[in-house]
Tab-separated table of C-alpha atoms in Angstrom:
chain	number	residue	atom	x	y	z
H	1	LYS	CA	142.602	150.176	-22.874
H	2	ARG	CA	140.490	153.492	-22.430
H	3	LEU	CA	137.400	151.382	-23.256
H	4	SER	CA	138.060	148.822	-20.650
H	5	ILE	CA	138.533	151.721	-17.966
H	6	LEU	CA	135.350	153.442	-19.100
H	7	THR	CA	133.378	149.969	-18.809
H	8	CYS	CA	134.614	149.450	-15.461
H	9	VAL	CA	133.623	153.004	-14.250
H	10	VAL	CA	130.125	152.568	-15.747
H	11	LEU	CA	129.746	149.266	-14.050
H	12	ALA	CA	130.788	150.705	-10.784
H	13	PHE	CA	128.368	153.510	-10.917
H	14	THR	CA	125.448	150.947	-12.055
H	15	THR	CA	126.358	148.975	-9.079
H	16	VAL	CA	126.241	151.699	-6.614
H	17	SER	CA	122.907	152.919	-7.970
H	18	CYS	CA	121.290	149.305	-7.668
H	19	GLU	CA	122.659	148.789	-4.091
H	20	GLU	CA	121.101	151.979	-3.176
H	21	TYR	CA	117.775	151.157	-4.800
H	22	LEU	CA	117.763	147.581	-3.149
H	23	ASP	CA	118.903	148.613	0.191
H	24	LYS	CA	115.554	148.830	1.899
H	25	ASN	CA	115.118	149.062	5.690
H	26	ILE	CA	113.465	145.872	6.343
H	27	VAL	CA	112.630	144.863	9.849
H	28	THR	CA	113.559	141.149	10.321
H	29	THR	CA	112.840	140.939	13.934
H	30	GLN	CA	109.887	141.772	16.238
H	31	ASN	CA	111.146	143.573	19.093
H	32	GLU	CA	108.910	144.957	22.105
H	33	GLU	CA	108.471	148.292	20.273
H	34	PHE	CA	107.468	146.489	16.841
H	35	THR	CA	105.035	144.173	18.690
H	36	PHE	CA	103.349	146.885	20.809
H	37	LYS	CA	103.086	149.483	18.070
H	38	ALA	CA	100.259	147.554	16.383
H	39	TYR	CA	96.911	147.279	18.174
H	40	SER	CA	96.420	143.664	16.908
H	41	ASN	CA	99.680	142.325	18.011
H	42	SER	CA	99.097	143.959	21.609
H	43	VAL	CA	95.774	142.304	21.854
H	44	MET	CA	97.315	138.918	21.156
H	45	THR	CA	100.230	139.422	23.619
H	46	ALA	CA	97.310	139.796	26.376
H	47	TYR	CA	95.272	136.776	25.025
H	48	SER	CA	98.414	134.633	25.484
H	49	VAL	CA	98.085	135.074	29.091
H	50	TYR	CA	94.862	132.930	28.906
H	51	GLY	CA	97.148	130.200	27.565
H	52	ASP	CA	98.882	129.955	30.928
H	53	LEU	CA	95.686	128.925	32.707
H	54	PRO	CA	96.248	125.143	33.951
H	55	ASN	CA	94.904	122.394	31.508
H	56	GLY	CA	93.944	119.850	33.702
H	57	LEU	CA	93.175	117.289	30.943
H	58	GLU	CA	96.922	117.168	30.218
H	59	ALA	CA	98.673	118.301	33.433
H	60	VAL	CA	101.684	115.845	33.388
H	61	TRP	CA	103.211	115.048	29.971
H	62	GLY	CA	105.462	112.451	29.162
H	63	SER	CA	106.634	110.060	26.130
H	64	GLU	CA	103.418	107.793	26.872
H	65	GLY	CA	100.949	110.694	26.518
H	66	SER	CA	99.220	113.051	29.068
H	67	ALA	CA	98.117	112.337	32.635
H	68	MET	CA	95.473	114.024	34.766
H	69	LEU	CA	96.553	114.940	38.363
H	70	ALA	CA	93.836	112.661	39.564
H	71	ALA	CA	96.157	110.110	38.931
H	72	ALA	CA	98.629	111.447	41.400
H	73	CYS	CA	95.869	110.632	44.263
H	74	ASP	CA	93.322	107.966	44.853
H	75	GLU	CA	90.959	109.002	42.369
H	76	CYS	CA	92.443	107.660	39.257
H	77	GLU	CA	95.316	105.173	38.323
H	78	TYR	CA	97.405	105.891	35.418
H	79	ALA	CA	97.682	102.680	33.126
H	80	ILE	CA	101.291	103.191	32.067
H	81	GLN	CA	103.527	102.704	35.248
H	82	THR	CA	106.605	104.472	33.484
H	83	HIS	CA	104.530	107.821	33.023
H	84	PRO	CA	106.233	110.852	34.932
H	85	VAL	CA	102.790	111.207	36.996
H	86	GLN	CA	104.007	107.922	38.945
H	87	ARG	CA	106.684	109.960	40.719
H	88	PHE	CA	103.711	111.413	42.835
H	89	ASN	CA	102.716	107.948	43.877
H	90	LEU	CA	106.222	106.666	44.278
H	91	GLY	CA	107.467	109.795	46.222
H	92	SER	CA	110.143	110.137	43.899
H	93	TRP	CA	109.476	113.984	42.835
H	94	THR	CA	111.642	116.577	44.099
H	95	PRO	CA	111.201	120.467	44.230
H	96	ALA	CA	113.512	120.609	41.212
H	97	SER	CA	111.949	117.773	39.369
H	98	MET	CA	108.213	118.038	39.631
H	99	PRO	CA	106.250	116.242	36.886
H	100	ASP	CA	103.672	119.435	37.003
H	101	ASN	CA	105.709	122.652	37.591
H	102	PRO	CA	103.261	125.465	38.129
H	103	PHE	CA	105.851	127.653	39.666
H	104	THR	CA	107.898	128.212	36.598
H	105	ARG	CA	104.898	128.259	34.530
H	106	TYR	CA	103.025	130.935	36.548
H	107	TYR	CA	105.772	133.533	37.119
H	108	ALA	CA	106.413	133.428	33.422
H	109	ALA	CA	103.054	134.226	32.865
H	110	VAL	CA	103.140	137.112	35.452
H	111	ARG	CA	106.103	138.614	33.453
H	112	LYS	CA	103.740	138.779	30.525
H	113	VAL	CA	101.082	140.407	32.490
H	114	TYR	CA	103.335	143.283	33.555
H	115	ASN	CA	105.071	143.343	29.970
H	116	PHE	CA	101.658	144.109	28.638
H	117	TRP	CA	101.026	146.704	31.174
H	118	ASP	CA	104.181	148.570	30.669
H	119	ASN	CA	104.044	148.382	26.819
H	120	SER	CA	100.231	148.876	26.033
H	121	ASP	CA	100.682	152.722	26.011
H	122	LYS	CA	102.732	152.500	22.907
H	123	ILE	CA	100.043	151.381	20.595
H	124	ASP	CA	99.792	153.490	17.450
H	125	TYR	CA	96.109	154.422	16.888
H	126	SER	CA	96.688	156.681	13.888
H	127	ASP	CA	94.985	154.487	11.547
H	128	VAL	CA	91.787	154.832	13.582
H	129	LYS	CA	92.006	158.131	15.432
H	130	ASP	CA	89.837	160.868	13.718
H	131	ASN	CA	89.337	158.476	10.833
H	132	PRO	CA	85.732	159.259	9.447
H	133	SER	CA	85.325	155.713	7.650
H	134	ALA	CA	85.955	154.115	11.268
H	135	PRO	CA	83.610	156.059	13.755
H	136	GLY	CA	84.203	155.119	17.209
H	137	GLU	CA	86.718	152.535	16.722
H	138	TYR	CA	89.505	154.546	18.278
H	139	GLU	CA	87.282	154.844	21.675
H	140	ARG	CA	86.555	151.043	21.301
H	141	ARG	CA	90.238	150.041	20.971
H	142	LEU	CA	91.113	152.232	23.963
H	143	GLU	CA	88.485	150.724	26.113
H	144	ASP	CA	89.362	147.291	25.076
H	145	ILE	CA	93.109	147.665	25.861
H	146	ARG	CA	92.162	149.154	29.338
H	147	GLN	CA	90.000	146.065	30.092
H	148	LEU	CA	92.530	143.717	28.702
H	149	LYS	CA	95.065	145.163	31.202
H	150	TYR	CA	92.682	144.182	34.038
H	151	GLU	CA	91.795	140.899	32.543
H	152	ALA	CA	95.618	140.125	32.654
H	153	LEU	CA	95.844	141.251	36.138
H	154	LEU	CA	92.920	139.056	37.209
H	155	LEU	CA	94.792	135.907	35.775
H	156	LYS	CA	97.730	137.035	37.786
H	157	ALA	CA	95.445	136.724	40.899
H	158	TYR	CA	94.427	133.322	39.805
H	159	PHE	CA	97.857	132.054	39.394
H	160	MET	CA	98.844	133.258	42.853
H	161	LEU	CA	95.754	131.607	44.373
H	162	ASP	CA	97.099	128.186	42.605
H	163	LEU	CA	100.480	128.759	43.864
H	164	ILE	CA	99.684	129.398	47.618
H	165	LYS	CA	97.379	126.422	47.620
H	166	ARG	CA	100.315	124.311	46.950
H	167	PHE	CA	103.385	126.268	48.620
H	168	GLY	CA	102.016	128.856	51.015
H	169	GLY	CA	103.348	132.221	50.677
H	170	VAL	CA	105.271	132.800	47.567
H	171	PRO	CA	107.095	136.013	46.216
H	172	ILE	CA	104.902	138.894	45.278
H	173	VAL	CA	105.820	140.193	41.957
H	174	SER	CA	104.338	143.574	40.927
H	175	ASP	CA	106.636	144.484	38.028
H	176	ARG	CA	108.606	143.188	34.947
H	177	PHE	CA	111.855	142.213	36.445
H	178	ASP	CA	114.942	142.693	34.384
H	179	PRO	CA	116.930	139.582	34.949
H	180	GLU	CA	120.250	141.359	34.276
H	181	SER	CA	119.642	143.712	37.112
H	182	VAL	CA	117.773	141.841	39.620
H	183	ASP	CA	119.249	138.943	41.781
H	184	ALA	CA	116.632	136.205	42.092
H	185	ALA	CA	118.233	134.958	45.446
H	186	GLU	CA	117.145	138.463	46.954
H	187	ILE	CA	113.624	137.836	46.184
H	188	GLN	CA	111.981	136.587	49.160
H	189	ARG	CA	108.714	134.710	49.901
H	190	ALA	CA	105.933	136.901	51.318
H	191	SER	CA	103.724	135.816	54.196
H	192	LEU	CA	100.668	133.882	53.242
H	193	GLU	CA	98.607	136.744	54.844
H	194	ASP	CA	100.357	139.286	52.350
H	195	CYS	CA	99.809	137.060	49.554
H	196	VAL	CA	96.098	136.620	50.388
H	197	ASN	CA	95.654	140.539	50.639
H	198	GLU	CA	97.305	140.863	47.301
H	199	ILE	CA	94.906	138.463	45.621
H	200	ILE	CA	91.736	140.111	47.310
H	201	SER	CA	92.935	143.578	46.385
H	202	ILE	CA	93.317	142.622	42.798
H	203	CYS	CA	89.930	140.818	42.691
H	204	ASP	CA	88.248	143.775	44.213
H	205	GLU	CA	89.877	146.291	41.731
H	206	CYS	CA	89.091	144.095	38.657
H	207	ALA	CA	85.702	143.373	39.914
H	208	GLU	CA	84.948	147.126	39.652
H	209	ILE	CA	86.475	147.529	36.281
H	210	LEU	CA	85.444	144.444	34.256
H	211	PRO	CA	81.845	143.879	32.658
H	212	VAL	CA	79.290	141.622	34.396
H	213	LYS	CA	79.140	139.757	31.015
H	214	GLN	CA	81.187	139.687	27.989
H	215	ALA	CA	79.627	140.105	24.403
H	216	ASP	CA	78.910	136.827	22.751
H	217	GLU	CA	81.887	137.327	20.624
H	218	GLU	CA	84.201	137.914	23.573
H	219	SER	CA	83.049	134.881	25.572
H	220	GLY	CA	85.783	133.225	27.399
H	221	ARG	CA	87.331	136.551	28.587
H	222	VAL	CA	87.026	137.054	32.444
H	223	THR	CA	84.494	139.161	33.983
H	224	SER	CA	83.523	140.757	37.237
H	225	GLY	CA	81.844	137.376	38.238
H	226	THR	CA	85.076	135.742	37.707
H	227	ALA	CA	86.786	138.308	39.960
H	228	LYS	CA	84.390	137.690	42.652
H	229	ALA	CA	84.624	133.944	42.487
H	230	ILE	CA	88.387	133.957	42.762
H	231	LYS	CA	87.992	136.039	45.780
H	232	ALA	CA	85.214	133.921	47.280
H	233	GLU	CA	87.628	130.703	46.870
H	234	THR	CA	90.549	132.462	48.409
H	235	LEU	CA	88.446	133.484	51.735
H	236	LEU	CA	87.388	129.875	51.903
H	237	TYR	CA	90.816	128.821	52.179
H	238	VAL	CA	91.557	131.776	54.594
H	239	ALA	CA	88.855	130.221	56.950
H	240	SER	CA	89.956	126.536	56.513
H	241	GLU	CA	91.528	124.190	59.117
H	242	LEU	CA	94.702	123.995	56.939
H	243	TRP	CA	95.527	127.653	57.276
H	244	ASN	CA	94.511	128.215	60.612
H	245	ASN	CA	95.842	125.295	62.422
H	246	THR	CA	99.833	124.556	62.040
H	247	SER	CA	99.863	121.405	64.288
H	248	TRP	CA	100.551	119.423	61.086
H	249	ALA	CA	103.913	121.456	60.690
H	250	ASP	CA	105.245	121.616	64.263
H	251	GLY	CA	108.671	122.899	64.297
H	252	TYR	CA	108.530	124.751	60.916
H	253	ALA	CA	110.667	127.832	61.310
H	254	HIS	CA	108.322	130.210	59.400
H	255	PRO	CA	104.577	129.432	60.189
H	256	GLU	CA	103.696	132.972	58.660
H	257	LEU	CA	104.403	131.314	55.328
H	258	ILE	CA	102.031	128.314	55.726
H	259	SER	CA	99.282	129.737	58.011
H	260	MET	CA	97.340	132.830	58.506
H	261	PRO	CA	97.662	134.666	61.726
H	262	ALA	CA	95.387	134.204	64.715
H	263	GLY	CA	91.944	135.540	64.188
H	264	ASP	CA	88.259	135.267	64.413
H	265	ARG	CA	87.406	132.021	62.693
H	266	MET	CA	83.695	132.669	62.589
H	267	ALA	CA	84.422	136.035	61.001
H	268	ARG	CA	86.587	134.256	58.337
H	269	TRP	CA	83.709	131.796	57.528
H	270	LYS	CA	81.244	134.544	57.313
H	271	ALA	CA	83.459	136.471	54.868
H	272	ALA	CA	83.937	133.532	52.541
H	273	ALA	CA	80.004	132.784	52.547
H	274	ASP	CA	79.338	136.582	51.929
H	275	ALA	CA	81.820	136.568	49.007
H	276	ALA	CA	80.332	133.533	47.484
H	277	LYS	CA	76.689	134.814	47.944
H	278	GLU	CA	77.783	137.967	45.911
H	279	VAL	CA	78.523	135.684	43.018
H	280	ILE	CA	75.233	134.040	43.263
H	281	ASP	CA	73.366	137.056	43.588
H	282	MET	CA	74.866	138.417	40.264
H	283	ALA	CA	74.171	135.244	38.567
H	284	PRO	CA	70.939	136.455	36.687
H	285	GLN	CA	72.547	139.406	35.301
H	286	ALA	CA	75.687	137.409	34.363
H	287	GLY	CA	73.764	134.520	32.799
H	288	TYR	CA	75.218	131.875	35.186
H	289	VAL	CA	72.682	128.829	35.418
H	290	LEU	CA	73.218	125.338	36.275
H	291	ASP	CA	73.688	123.397	32.934
H	292	THR	CA	73.429	119.575	32.073
H	293	TYR	CA	76.459	117.415	32.435
H	294	ALA	CA	76.420	116.595	28.561
H	295	ASN	CA	76.844	120.135	27.846
H	296	LEU	CA	79.322	120.956	30.779
H	297	PHE	CA	81.784	118.165	29.705
H	298	GLY	CA	80.833	117.934	26.081
H	299	ASN	CA	82.864	119.402	23.168
H	300	ALA	CA	81.199	122.995	23.544
H	301	GLY	CA	81.665	123.084	27.640
H	302	TYR	CA	83.456	126.259	26.987
H	303	SER	CA	79.921	127.709	26.190
H	304	SER	CA	78.055	126.505	28.977
H	305	PRO	CA	76.273	129.134	31.142
H	306	GLU	CA	77.477	127.322	34.395
H	307	VAL	CA	81.198	128.173	33.386
H	308	ILE	CA	82.749	131.168	35.145
H	309	LEU	CA	86.238	130.464	34.253
H	310	CYS	CA	87.797	127.761	31.956
H	311	ARG	CA	90.685	126.833	29.801
H	312	ARG	CA	89.688	126.331	26.230
H	313	MET	CA	91.443	123.973	24.223
H	314	ASP	CA	92.231	123.526	20.461
H	315	PRO	CA	90.668	120.777	18.671
H	316	SER	CA	92.600	117.523	19.482
H	317	ASN	CA	92.141	113.753	19.996
H	318	ALA	CA	94.985	113.365	22.515
H	319	PHE	CA	92.669	112.965	25.438
H	320	GLU	CA	90.659	110.125	23.595
H	321	LYS	CA	93.830	108.414	22.597
H	322	ALA	CA	94.728	108.330	26.198
H	323	ASN	CA	91.435	107.685	27.880
H	324	LEU	CA	89.224	105.460	25.731
H	325	PRO	CA	89.147	101.619	26.358
H	326	ILE	CA	92.409	100.160	25.423
H	327	SER	CA	90.849	97.763	22.523
H	328	TYR	CA	89.811	100.648	20.459
H	329	ASP	CA	92.323	101.767	17.619
H	330	LYS	CA	95.091	104.286	18.510
H	331	VAL	CA	94.418	104.141	22.141
H	332	THR	CA	97.579	104.103	24.372
H	333	GLY	CA	96.176	103.868	27.873
H	334	GLY	CA	95.737	106.390	30.540
H	335	ASN	CA	93.514	107.581	33.542
H	336	CYS	CA	91.592	104.983	34.939
H	337	PRO	CA	89.031	105.873	37.864
H	338	THR	CA	89.704	103.936	40.936
H	339	GLN	CA	87.296	101.751	43.115
H	340	ASN	CA	87.567	104.442	45.988
H	341	ILE	CA	86.079	107.206	43.686
H	342	VAL	CA	83.226	104.572	42.158
H	343	ASP	CA	82.296	103.743	45.793
H	344	MET	CA	81.729	107.431	46.423
H	345	PHE	CA	78.704	107.476	44.058
H	346	GLN	CA	75.566	106.809	46.331
H	347	MET	CA	72.666	104.794	45.549
H	348	ALA	CA	69.945	106.614	43.475
H	349	ASP	CA	67.965	106.743	46.761
H	350	GLY	CA	70.671	108.570	48.640
H	351	ARG	CA	72.027	105.626	50.687
H	352	ASP	CA	75.867	105.104	50.703
H	353	PHE	CA	77.031	102.280	48.589
H	354	ASP	CA	78.037	99.244	50.874
H	355	TRP	CA	79.770	96.219	49.690
H	356	ASN	CA	78.557	94.580	52.913
H	357	ASP	CA	75.039	94.885	51.650
H	358	GLN	CA	74.453	91.470	49.643
H	359	GLN	CA	72.072	93.371	47.256
H	360	MET	CA	74.188	96.151	46.417
H	361	ALA	CA	77.368	94.015	46.169
H	362	SER	CA	75.370	91.520	43.953
H	363	TYR	CA	74.603	94.422	41.333
H	364	PRO	CA	77.189	97.154	42.107
H	365	TYR	CA	76.241	99.186	39.043
H	366	SER	CA	72.489	98.993	39.265
H	367	GLY	CA	70.470	101.784	41.165
H	368	ARG	CA	73.327	104.356	41.630
H	369	ASP	CA	73.582	107.928	41.326
H	370	PRO	CA	73.171	108.728	37.513
H	371	ARG	CA	76.353	110.493	37.447
H	372	LEU	CA	78.254	107.315	37.722
H	373	GLU	CA	77.015	106.243	34.384
H	374	THR	CA	77.921	109.488	33.047
H	375	PHE	CA	81.328	109.765	34.262
H	376	VAL	CA	82.827	106.324	34.259
H	377	VAL	CA	82.897	103.352	32.025
H	378	VAL	CA	82.138	100.253	33.852
H	379	ASN	CA	82.665	96.527	33.342
H	380	ASN	CA	80.357	95.334	30.408
H	381	SER	CA	78.577	98.601	29.965
H	382	TYR	CA	77.795	99.677	26.361
H	383	PHE	CA	79.912	102.400	25.292
H	384	LYS	CA	80.943	103.620	21.626
H	385	SER	CA	79.185	101.110	19.612
H	386	ARG	CA	79.899	97.922	21.901
H	387	ASN	CA	79.989	96.583	25.511
H	388	VAL	CA	83.473	97.272	27.121
H	389	GLU	CA	85.114	94.101	28.585
H	390	CYS	CA	87.056	94.852	31.674
H	391	TRP	CA	87.379	91.539	33.010
H	392	THR	CA	90.541	89.428	33.082
H	393	GLY	CA	90.858	87.972	29.700
H	394	GLY	CA	88.376	90.509	28.231
H	395	ARG	CA	89.694	92.647	25.268
H	396	ASP	CA	89.834	95.728	27.696
H	397	GLY	CA	90.757	93.873	30.885
H	398	ALA	CA	93.753	92.349	32.536
H	399	GLY	CA	96.296	90.547	30.092
H	400	VAL	CA	96.095	93.311	27.562
H	401	ARG	CA	99.116	95.699	27.481
H	402	ASN	CA	98.270	99.126	29.035
H	403	CYS	CA	94.844	98.256	30.008
H	404	THR	CA	92.928	99.704	33.148
H	405	PRO	CA	94.508	98.532	36.375
H	406	THR	CA	91.426	99.373	38.135
H	407	GLY	CA	88.587	97.801	36.238
H	408	TYR	CA	87.176	101.094	35.119
H	409	TYR	CA	87.788	103.540	32.224
H	410	LEU	CA	87.102	107.491	32.075
H	411	LYS	CA	84.032	108.653	30.383
H	412	LYS	CA	83.933	112.207	31.738
H	413	TYR	CA	85.436	114.776	29.345
H	414	VAL	CA	85.900	112.006	26.607
H	415	TYR	CA	84.173	112.698	23.099
H	416	PRO	CA	83.078	109.206	21.960
H	417	TYR	CA	81.952	110.130	18.593
H	418	SER	CA	85.501	110.812	17.120
H	419	ASP	CA	87.054	108.331	14.840
H	420	LEU	CA	90.843	108.110	15.780
H	421	THR	CA	91.461	105.925	12.660
H	422	LEU	CA	90.598	109.087	10.674
H	423	GLU	CA	92.380	111.375	13.292
H	424	GLN	CA	89.010	113.170	13.952
H	425	THR	CA	89.177	115.605	16.683
H	426	SER	CA	86.985	117.633	19.056
H	427	ARG	CA	87.051	120.643	21.385
H	428	HIS	CA	87.719	120.109	25.139
H	429	THR	CA	87.298	122.523	27.971
H	430	TRP	CA	89.059	122.360	31.295
H	431	ILE	CA	86.678	123.995	33.975
H	432	LEU	CA	88.417	125.891	36.564
H	433	ILE	CA	85.199	127.603	38.423
H	434	ARG	CA	81.662	127.042	37.777
H	435	LEU	CA	78.486	128.019	39.326
H	436	ALA	CA	77.908	124.547	41.171
H	437	GLU	CA	81.255	125.159	43.032
H	438	VAL	CA	80.448	128.656	44.179
H	439	TYR	CA	77.148	127.060	45.551
H	440	LEU	CA	79.264	124.570	47.606
H	441	ASN	CA	81.613	127.266	48.765
H	442	TYR	CA	78.670	129.377	49.868
H	443	ILE	CA	77.035	126.578	51.841
H	444	GLU	CA	80.230	125.074	53.309
H	445	ALA	CA	81.112	128.305	54.738
H	446	LEU	CA	77.649	129.075	55.841
H	447	ASN	CA	77.288	125.555	57.684
H	448	GLU	CA	80.385	126.587	59.787
H	449	TYR	CA	79.163	130.050	60.995
H	450	SER	CA	75.232	129.617	60.768
H	451	PRO	CA	74.527	125.957	60.853
H	452	GLY	CA	70.542	125.446	60.034
H	453	HIS	CA	70.520	128.477	57.591
H	454	PRO	CA	67.772	127.706	55.096
H	455	ASP	CA	70.083	128.517	52.150
H	456	ILE	CA	72.186	125.401	53.151
H	457	LYS	CA	69.391	123.154	51.933
H	458	VAL	CA	68.235	125.501	49.109
H	459	TYR	CA	71.790	125.385	47.192
H	460	TYR	CA	72.658	121.834	48.159
H	461	ASP	CA	69.332	120.569	46.746
H	462	MET	CA	69.783	122.367	43.521
H	463	ILE	CA	72.790	120.714	42.875
H	464	ARG	CA	71.646	117.134	43.820
H	465	THR	CA	68.198	117.477	42.026
H	466	ARG	CA	70.110	118.666	38.793
H	467	ALA	CA	71.981	115.272	39.064
H	468	GLY	CA	68.774	113.098	39.808
H	469	MET	CA	69.482	112.620	43.320
H	470	PRO	CA	67.522	113.366	46.470
H	471	GLY	CA	68.165	116.573	48.456
H	472	LEU	CA	68.952	116.966	52.116
H	473	GLU	CA	66.578	115.373	54.723
H	474	ALA	CA	64.562	117.815	56.687
H	475	GLY	CA	66.597	118.856	59.820
H	476	LEU	CA	70.019	118.280	58.498
């Protein structure tokens, strides 16, 4: 009996001893304090804001694959009629059921921005501060975090611009709201003018802080040029007819939400032109130049010197599965250019295409703007090892399930060299701002307040000759 009692006592002490030894303080959740204490975690939090930039290659998802927003207008037709993008074409979408919902995505991204701003001062630098084996690393990390704060802030400006293009004035958020203490119903839309001023203010601030050019190993991060380009695009909208003439919305109770107040239109056009010219003038220092279309829309488009802002995608073959001609293995059907968009490609000599011209109508794809062949797969053209049969009864034409409804397939952005049967992938880049757009913004605004200015022809011709097309005729 005494032995049993002694055994129990020994076991009790042994158990307590083991419990104390094994009872380690292990962190099993990553709360904000834990996340932002580490420099590497904080950097990844900032980088995650880039992941909220729009991906126009896969703008509208459904069980039948992904659709571009071009399929919601007269540029493309989506081959699968049950895809959610068709709600735009049928008029069956509502404010609560948009196939593409930027409002929710962008405000979640804005919360990320201010979460990073609020927590980035909690980083623990003890491993590199005054560390003789890592000279300069402490200062480098401090500067990197400072720059990332303004990169994230500039992305907020881009998100706001994309929102006001669609909705007019939206709520201006300048803090990380606590959902438990803030009543969303109390957050009101700001005027369009106030939203514009917020965007321009952010762009000006970021343009002063961000570098003109990122280091090669940091390519893809926004720069001073990105800030100036976003500002230039914003000012072009400020000068536009859409935001200066509310006759299209007669009777709307709050015109300040959808239009700018009355002002000097010529001054607004000039401001837009001047802002675009700032980007153009900094191009030599920033390394911006017009590139070939093969580089721009190929699998390394993110590295093109023409790109000012883009969304980089992970390697994938989803775009090819949706957009290659339907007879290729594992293709589901997708975005098909319309006759409307094909007819917009001029003849190589600069004349508009005209179906009433017997010669043009007889050979509709001969002697055209070279970009047509680069961007569109036309009937009986050679593509990816064979001719594509878009005619009725052909293996890519009417009569085949999910074939093109327009007679055309998309070539732009498609990487034709991957083998889908082997699940080979390639990189894709959705370009948001590039140098050619800045040229066009500049000459559009310039033509409004200073018609005949010599720069109009200079920059117009640079874009046209790059494409292999003639420039403006003298006197235009």
